[in-house]
XYZ file of N, CA, C and O in Angstrom:
588
model
N 0.855 -1.223 0.022
C -0.072 0.247 -0.093
C 0.581 1.328 -0.046
O 2.089 1.467 0.619
N 0.617 2.053 -0.787
C 1.105 3.260 -1.236
C 0.695 3.999 0.033
O -0.590 4.399 0.401
N 1.955 4.699 0.899
C 1.650 5.587 1.774
C 1.728 7.369 1.513
O 3.154 7.399 1.505
N 0.627 8.336 1.108
C 0.582 9.957 0.706
C 1.350 10.839 1.923
O 1.801 11.150 1.552
N 1.102 9.795 3.253
C 1.496 10.838 4.636
C 2.618 10.464 5.148
O 2.852 8.803 5.171
N 3.640 11.133 5.539
C 4.920 10.150 6.111
C 5.152 10.909 7.163
O 4.637 11.957 8.063
N 6.267 10.860 8.265
C 6.114 11.495 9.434
C 6.502 12.770 9.164
O 6.021 13.802 10.271
N 7.216 13.294 8.399
C 7.011 14.914 8.158
C 5.911 15.564 7.934
O 5.304 16.615 8.527
N 4.661 15.101 7.543
C 3.623 15.753 7.363
C 2.905 15.716 8.532
O 2.265 16.841 8.724
N 2.930 14.331 9.115
C 2.564 13.929 10.277
C 2.755 15.785 11.248
O 2.046 16.087 12.011
N 4.331 15.705 11.699
C 4.849 16.286 12.279
C 4.704 18.052 11.981
O 4.560 18.616 12.936
N 4.634 18.452 10.920
C 3.985 19.638 10.408
C 2.772 19.998 10.723
O 2.321 21.265 11.372
N 1.778 18.759 10.840
C 0.280 19.100 11.750
C 0.516 19.360 12.679
O -0.470 20.156 13.418
N 1.588 18.462 13.564
C 1.111 18.995 15.071
C 1.941 20.506 15.082
O 1.782 21.364 16.148
N 3.115 20.858 14.304
C 3.731 22.324 14.563
C 2.286 23.317 14.206
O 3.170 24.295 15.344
N 1.421 22.883 13.627
C 0.517 23.638 13.473
C -0.387 24.346 15.051
O -0.391 25.076 15.136
N -0.683 22.736 15.270
C -1.117 22.793 16.820
C -0.491 23.742 17.882
O -0.723 24.402 18.703
N 1.502 23.479 17.610
C 2.146 24.115 18.492
C 1.912 25.567 18.276
O 1.614 26.287 19.151
N 1.701 26.198 16.973
C 1.833 27.740 16.820
C 0.161 28.342 17.189
O -0.119 29.177 17.217
N -0.965 26.924 17.100
C -1.982 27.666 18.065
C -1.443 27.941 19.340
O -2.238 28.513 20.077
N -1.067 27.104 20.085
C -0.922 27.496 21.219
C -0.035 28.735 21.407
O -0.593 29.037 22.494
N 0.822 28.657 20.687
C 1.432 30.054 21.142
C 0.612 31.329 21.468
O 1.018 32.089 21.565
N 0.312 31.015 19.893
C -0.998 32.178 19.548
C -2.156 32.466 21.097
O -2.331 33.676 21.247
N -2.252 31.364 21.832
C -3.063 32.100 22.924
C -2.220 31.776 24.033
O -2.801 31.708 25.012
N -1.013 32.005 23.773
C 0.022 32.345 25.532
C 0.377 30.908 25.916
O 1.158 30.897 27.208
N 0.307 29.770 25.323
C 0.968 28.012 25.711
C 2.004 28.097 25.506
O 2.442 28.763 24.568
N 2.590 27.371 26.161
C 3.904 26.584 25.973
C 3.139 26.281 24.437
O 2.193 25.607 24.340
N 3.916 26.198 23.177
C 3.823 25.626 22.404
C 4.230 24.550 21.398
O 5.192 24.187 21.021
N 3.397 23.392 22.533
C 3.683 21.781 22.066
C 2.421 21.127 21.755
O 1.361 21.736 22.310
N 2.988 20.987 19.931
C 1.228 20.278 19.503
C 1.642 18.825 19.312
O 2.899 18.290 19.302
N 0.149 18.012 19.577
C 0.500 16.421 19.405
C -0.894 16.131 18.108
O -2.133 16.944 18.395
N 0.281 14.898 17.299
C -1.377 14.386 16.945
C -1.554 13.192 17.081
O -0.101 12.623 17.079
N -2.595 12.343 17.036
C -2.660 11.295 16.959
C -3.392 10.497 15.454
O -4.270 10.767 15.161
N -2.009 9.336 15.080
C -2.834 8.965 13.280
C -2.598 7.421 13.872
O -1.853 6.345 14.646
N -3.815 7.051 13.200
C -3.816 5.307 13.118
C -4.245 5.008 11.482
O -4.591 6.203 10.797
N -3.361 3.969 10.919
C -3.671 4.096 9.320
C -3.586 5.168 8.770
O -4.803 4.919 7.584
N -2.900 5.876 8.552
C -2.617 7.131 7.873
C -3.879 8.084 8.446
O -3.676 9.039 7.181
N -4.625 7.963 9.110
C -5.533 8.968 9.516
C -5.444 10.240 10.809
O -5.314 8.994 11.889
N -5.420 10.993 10.810
C -5.560 11.742 12.071
C -6.707 11.512 12.408
O -8.127 11.802 12.151
N -6.453 10.755 14.078
C -7.840 10.318 15.065
C -7.850 12.033 15.633
O -9.188 12.520 15.920
N -7.327 13.196 16.236
C -6.794 13.572 16.737
C -5.995 14.880 16.915
O -4.479 14.181 16.054
N -6.606 16.038 17.477
C -5.265 16.859 17.072
C -5.085 17.903 18.493
O -6.417 18.071 18.837
N -4.053 18.412 18.935
C -4.397 18.703 20.698
C -3.341 19.665 20.521
O -2.172 19.750 19.917
N -3.179 20.615 21.471
C -1.982 21.507 21.648
C -2.223 22.201 22.910
O -3.264 21.797 24.078
N -1.093 22.501 23.977
C -1.035 22.531 25.166
C -2.245 23.742 25.746
O -2.314 24.090 25.002
N -2.997 23.004 27.243
C -4.184 24.450 27.328
C -3.797 24.405 28.826
O -4.948 24.537 29.948
N -2.326 24.488 29.449
C -2.538 24.133 30.676
C -3.043 25.572 31.487
O -3.704 25.290 32.450
N -2.744 27.072 30.820
C -2.980 28.074 30.701
C -4.815 28.491 31.155
O -5.041 28.550 32.575
N -5.352 27.703 29.564
C -6.536 28.081 29.289
C -7.697 27.362 30.822
O -8.319 27.705 31.111
N -7.180 26.224 30.800
C -7.482 25.329 31.567
C -7.452 25.806 33.355
O -7.828 24.349 34.171
N -6.667 26.036 33.424
C -5.774 25.632 34.805
C -5.610 24.691 35.180
O -5.774 24.112 36.311
N -4.747 23.968 34.196
C -4.847 22.313 34.733
C -3.292 21.993 34.547
O -3.321 22.246 33.002
N -2.389 21.544 34.975
C -1.250 21.078 35.099
C -0.867 20.287 34.141
O 0.195 19.484 33.304
N -1.943 18.960 33.824
C -2.177 17.985 33.071
C -2.925 18.081 31.058
O -2.874 17.262 31.398
N -2.863 19.835 31.476
C -3.255 19.119 30.034
C -2.580 19.661 29.028
O -2.480 20.561 28.547
N -1.230 18.659 29.040
C -0.414 18.832 27.784
C -0.851 18.282 26.776
O -2.276 17.552 26.646
N -0.371 18.568 24.887
C -1.013 18.335 24.080
C -0.893 17.175 23.681
O -1.571 16.635 23.495
N 0.091 16.299 24.370
C -0.241 14.417 24.429
C -0.761 14.170 24.798
O -2.300 12.707 24.378
N -1.340 14.525 26.571
C -2.729 14.038 27.302
C -4.087 14.111 26.009
O -4.955 13.140 26.468
N -4.137 15.589 25.818
C -5.359 16.138 25.863
C -5.569 15.494 24.116
O -6.570 14.976 23.665
N -4.580 15.250 23.209
C -4.515 14.258 21.947
C -4.961 12.871 22.562
O -5.627 12.395 21.288
N -3.904 13.000 23.222
C -4.880 10.287 23.826
C -6.158 10.661 24.319
O -6.744 9.654 23.692
N -6.341 11.135 24.640
C -8.056 11.192 25.479
C -9.099 11.255 24.222
O -10.003 10.496 24.191
N -8.302 12.407 23.131
C -9.623 12.774 22.317
C -9.319 11.773 21.203
O -10.866 10.721 20.567
N -8.200 10.678 21.171
C -8.557 9.690 20.446
C -9.157 8.752 20.899
O -9.930 7.503 20.007
N -8.808 8.014 21.982
C -9.582 6.855 22.080
C -10.671 7.246 22.493
O -11.805 6.315 22.097
N -11.600 8.593 22.467
C -12.805 8.473 22.873
C -13.288 8.606 20.643
O -14.233 8.010 20.536
N -12.914 8.722 19.904
C -13.061 8.720 18.735
C -13.053 6.915 18.294
O -13.856 6.949 17.563
N -12.117 6.678 18.973
C -11.870 4.991 18.231
C -13.056 4.166 19.641
O -13.085 2.827 19.422
N -13.248 4.784 20.739
C -14.410 3.670 21.751
C -13.699 3.128 22.158
O -14.081 2.419 22.627
N -12.249 3.210 22.357
C -11.130 1.971 23.086
C -10.438 3.056 24.046
O -9.509 4.298 23.663
N -10.102 2.511 25.347
C -8.465 2.974 25.785
C -7.567 2.644 25.228
O -6.363 3.051 26.006
N -7.412 1.804 25.103
C -6.221 1.747 24.097
C -5.869 1.711 22.713
O -6.574 2.138 21.694
N -4.692 2.233 22.243
C -4.637 3.407 20.969
C -3.219 2.138 20.401
O -2.531 2.867 19.659
N -3.400 0.911 20.286
C -2.419 0.040 19.326
C -3.015 0.506 18.182
O -4.054 0.454 17.401
N -1.470 0.514 17.355
C -1.763 0.343 16.154
C -1.438 2.027 15.250
O -1.838 2.711 14.615
N -1.828 2.297 16.280
C -1.199 4.096 16.526
C -0.526 4.787 16.602
O 0.701 4.178 17.151
N 0.042 6.378 16.022
C 1.597 6.690 16.914
C 1.011 8.400 16.733
O 0.203 8.523 16.722
N 2.133 8.322 17.990
C 1.284 10.028 18.185
C 2.436 10.596 17.937
O 3.799 10.611 18.109
N 2.660 11.924 17.365
C 3.245 13.376 16.861
C 3.248 13.958 17.744
O 2.219 14.813 17.560
N 4.287 14.286 19.021
C 4.192 15.397 18.900
C 5.325 16.250 19.078
O 6.935 16.035 19.524
N 5.504 17.850 19.162
C 7.153 18.445 18.979
C 7.755 18.629 19.585
O 9.164 18.990 18.984
N 7.405 18.532 20.597
C 8.690 18.247 22.171
C 8.606 17.070 22.310
O 7.341 16.192 22.783
N 10.048 16.191 22.818
C 9.971 14.898 23.574
C 8.719 14.911 24.717
O 8.937 16.054 25.679
N 8.521 14.063 24.877
C 7.550 14.229 25.847
C 7.998 13.755 27.282
O 9.168 13.926 27.285
N 7.500 14.392 28.103
C 7.365 14.527 29.854
C 7.063 13.198 30.592
O 6.379 12.612 29.742
N 7.732 13.453 31.491
C 7.251 12.446 32.165
C 5.730 11.651 32.557
O 5.699 10.376 32.586
N 4.980 12.899 33.011
C 3.351 12.943 32.884
C 3.148 11.752 31.806
O 2.695 10.710 31.663
N 3.856 12.070 30.498
C 3.115 11.901 29.312
C 3.149 10.686 28.686
O 2.723 9.989 27.861
N 4.579 10.054 29.512
C 5.686 9.104 28.597
C 4.385 8.302 29.406
O 4.310 6.855 29.049
N 3.682 8.202 31.037
C 3.181 7.532 31.239
C 1.816 7.527 30.698
O 1.907 5.720 30.605
N 1.647 8.037 30.175
C 0.038 8.051 29.077
C 0.337 7.203 28.501
O -0.616 6.711 27.531
N 1.238 7.328 27.956
C 1.647 6.815 26.279
C 1.634 5.578 26.279
O 1.374 4.686 25.880
N 2.810 4.932 27.652
C 2.362 3.996 28.028
C 1.626 3.036 28.323
O 0.855 1.959 27.709
N 0.582 3.864 29.429
C -0.832 3.017 29.568
C -1.570 2.822 27.909
O -2.006 1.990 28.084
N -1.960 3.835 26.790
C -2.253 3.636 25.940
C -2.490 2.640 25.002
O -2.681 2.308 24.529
N -0.924 2.751 25.345
C -0.189 1.578 24.034
C 0.009 1.976 23.050
O -0.124 0.786 21.976
N 0.014 3.205 23.076
C 0.885 3.237 21.614
C 1.847 2.361 20.380
O 2.513 2.363 21.318
N 1.466 2.098 19.559
C 2.539 1.015 18.660
C 3.908 2.363 18.334
O 4.773 1.829 18.912
N 3.486 3.829 18.427
C 4.855 4.634 18.427
C 4.711 6.105 18.336
O 3.849 6.606 18.769
N 6.012 6.769 18.685
C 5.681 8.095 19.434
C 6.703 8.373 18.382
O 8.227 8.405 18.574
N 6.359 9.655 17.580
C 7.631 10.127 17.000
C 7.780 12.015 17.231
O 6.411 12.238 17.454
N 8.744 12.478 17.704
C 8.664 13.667 18.295
C 10.197 14.428 17.746
O 10.929 14.089 17.048
N 9.573 15.857 17.405
C 10.756 16.625 17.156
C 11.725 17.172 17.885
O 12.915 16.316 17.653
N 11.496 17.627 18.860
C 13.050 19.052 19.548
C 13.057 17.506 20.711
O 11.683 17.510 21.383
N 14.094 17.665 21.388
C 14.515 16.706 22.847
C 14.305 18.163 23.534
O 13.938 18.995 23.820
N 13.713 17.291 25.296
C 13.709 18.489 26.199
C 14.793 18.240 27.075
O 14.689 16.871 27.764
N 16.095 18.616 27.057
C 17.119 17.793 28.115
C 16.652 18.390 29.231
O 17.077 17.833 30.516
N 15.629 19.546 29.743
C 14.815 20.025 31.453
C 14.222 18.555 31.750
O 14.154 18.241 32.827
N 13.275 18.304 31.106
C 12.084 17.418 31.641
C 11.539 16.252 30.476
O 10.851 15.563 30.774
N 12.488 16.017 29.568
C 11.975 15.036 28.521
C 12.214 13.658 29.339
O 13.166 13.211 30.301
N 11.327 12.419 29.028
C 11.467 11.221 29.942
C 12.498 10.389 29.343
O 12.809 9.556 30.706
N 12.889 10.472 28.417
C 14.219 9.502 28.213
C 15.381 9.895 29.012
O 16.279 9.160 29.061
N 15.165 11.323 29.667
C 16.488 11.929 31.007
C 16.001 10.827 32.361
O 16.787 10.549 32.995
N 14.224 10.795 32.611
C 14.132 10.749 34.260
C 13.249 9.459 33.965
O 13.712 8.617 35.028
N 12.777 9.174 33.163
C 11.933 7.164 32.804
C 12.172 6.573 31.868
O 10.995 6.761 31.068
N 13.441 6.649 31.444
C 13.494 5.960 29.556
C 12.431 4.347 29.767
O 12.149 4.001 28.551
N 11.913 4.563 30.399
C 11.512 2.346 30.280
C 10.172 3.094 30.576
O 9.260 1.990 30.837
N 9.422 4.445 30.299
C 7.661 4.676 30.710
C 6.966 3.939 29.631
O 5.785 3.918 30.336
N 7.716 4.098 28.487
C 6.980 3.872 27.845
C 6.490 1.957 27.421
O 6.972 1.642 28.008
N 5.552 1.617 27.189
C 5.049 0.201 27.071
C 6.565 -0.296 25.993
O 6.819 0.465 25.068
N 6.437 -1.471 26.590
C 8.255 -2.568 25.498
C 8.016 -2.308 24.558
O 8.848 -2.397 23.437
N 6.841 -2.846 23.680
C 6.553 -1.945 22.707
C 6.704 -0.970 21.416
O 6.723 -1.239 20.226
N 6.707 -0.031 22.128
C 6.160 1.610 21.737
C 7.655 1.378 20.746
O 8.911 1.616 21.374
N 7.578 1.637 19.498
C 8.565 2.142 18.816
C 9.123 3.469 19.108
O 8.188 4.756 18.714
N 10.338 4.501 19.061
C 10.466 5.689 19.075
C 11.036 6.219 17.866
O 11.562 5.958 17.567
N 10.878 7.080 17.697
C 11.440 8.155 16.863
C 11.736 9.628 16.462
O 10.719 10.251 17.168
N 13.053 10.338 17.230
C 12.949 11.416 17.455
C 14.222 12.252 16.255
O 14.391 11.574 15.485
N 13.581 13.625 16.184
C 13.908 14.330 15.423
C 13.300 14.947 14.519
O 14.786 15.254 13.442
N 12.507 14.581 14.232
C 11.636 14.465 13.013
C 11.270 16.214 12.808
O 11.090 16.965 14.209
N 11.478 16.815 12.169
C 12.096 18.611 11.907
C 12.213 19.222 13.041
O 11.736 20.288 13.796
N 13.436 19.173 13.570
C 13.933 18.614 15.190
C 14.234 20.384 15.039
O 13.935 21.245 16.137
N 14.779 20.715 14.432
C 15.125 22.360 14.049
C 13.775 23.061 14.300
O 13.653 24.131 14.451
N 12.542 22.948 12.769
C 11.522 23.865 13.252
C 10.726 23.772 14.653
O 10.176 24.571 15.275
N 10.901 22.200 15.066
C 10.544 22.440 16.465
C 11.027 23.266 17.536
O 10.289 23.768 18.574
N 12.246 23.173 17.324
C 12.928 23.666 18.604
C 12.971 25.570 18.747
O 12.583 26.089 19.439
N 13.097 25.802 17.124
C 12.548 26.900 16.555
C 11.333 27.680 17.698
O 11.307 28.792 17.950
N 10.322 27.217 16.805
C 9.040 27.195 17.650
C 8.603 27.348 19.387
O 8.544 28.595 19.792
N 9.821 26.799 19.738
C 9.651 27.431 21.594
C 10.944 28.173 21.717
O 10.184 29.067 22.783
N 11.524 27.854 20.875
C 12.790 29.373 20.871
C 12.207 30.711 21.166
O 12.587 31.662 21.767
N 11.648 30.709 19.637
C 10.682 32.325 20.245
C 9.975 32.664 21.046
O 9.516 33.748 21.223
N 8.951 31.549 20.934
C 7.821 31.534 22.493
C 8.750 32.351 23.714
O 8.070 33.197 24.143
N 9.628 31.419 24.228
C 10.448 31.676 25.210
C 11.408 33.147 24.975
O 11.410 34.262 25.766
N 11.640 33.333 23.835
C 12.533 35.095 23.402
C 11.270 35.801 23.878
O 11.887 36.826 24.438
N 9.830 35.552 23.307
C 8.943 36.767 23.770
C 8.608 37.133 24.829
O 8.330 38.312 25.419
N 8.801 35.757 25.680
C 8.549 36.049 26.715
C 9.289 36.839 27.611
O 9.190 37.126 28.931
N 11.158 36.732 27.678
C 11.336 37.103 28.403
C 11.901 38.954 28.216
O 11.524 39.523 27.136
């Protein structure tokens, strides 16, 4: 089967979400959940709007995707996120049994690979560095504007 969309395409979709977050004054992280080439959900950080520290893009995208599927597990699905997930999000990724996680920019301060590298489901595939420069630039622009 020909796959018309690839990691770059879906990461660009996550970047659009990150840009929406920045426009709303949220830390610019965006995520999409994809299953069989179809986007099931899109989300961006909403911690400020919802006054909820757990309202990370990944958490919101996972919840929305499970609602679309009507199931608690996301086997066969891939999460695309602009920044390496934190430990909390990695835990949710693990419990949801996502097949793959693709992220753009690493997060040296709060990323799961530093603090909880075993948090994901053992079968979850991790691909990193997709559109890394673009994802990192989005974060850099946001925080430079706040200083």
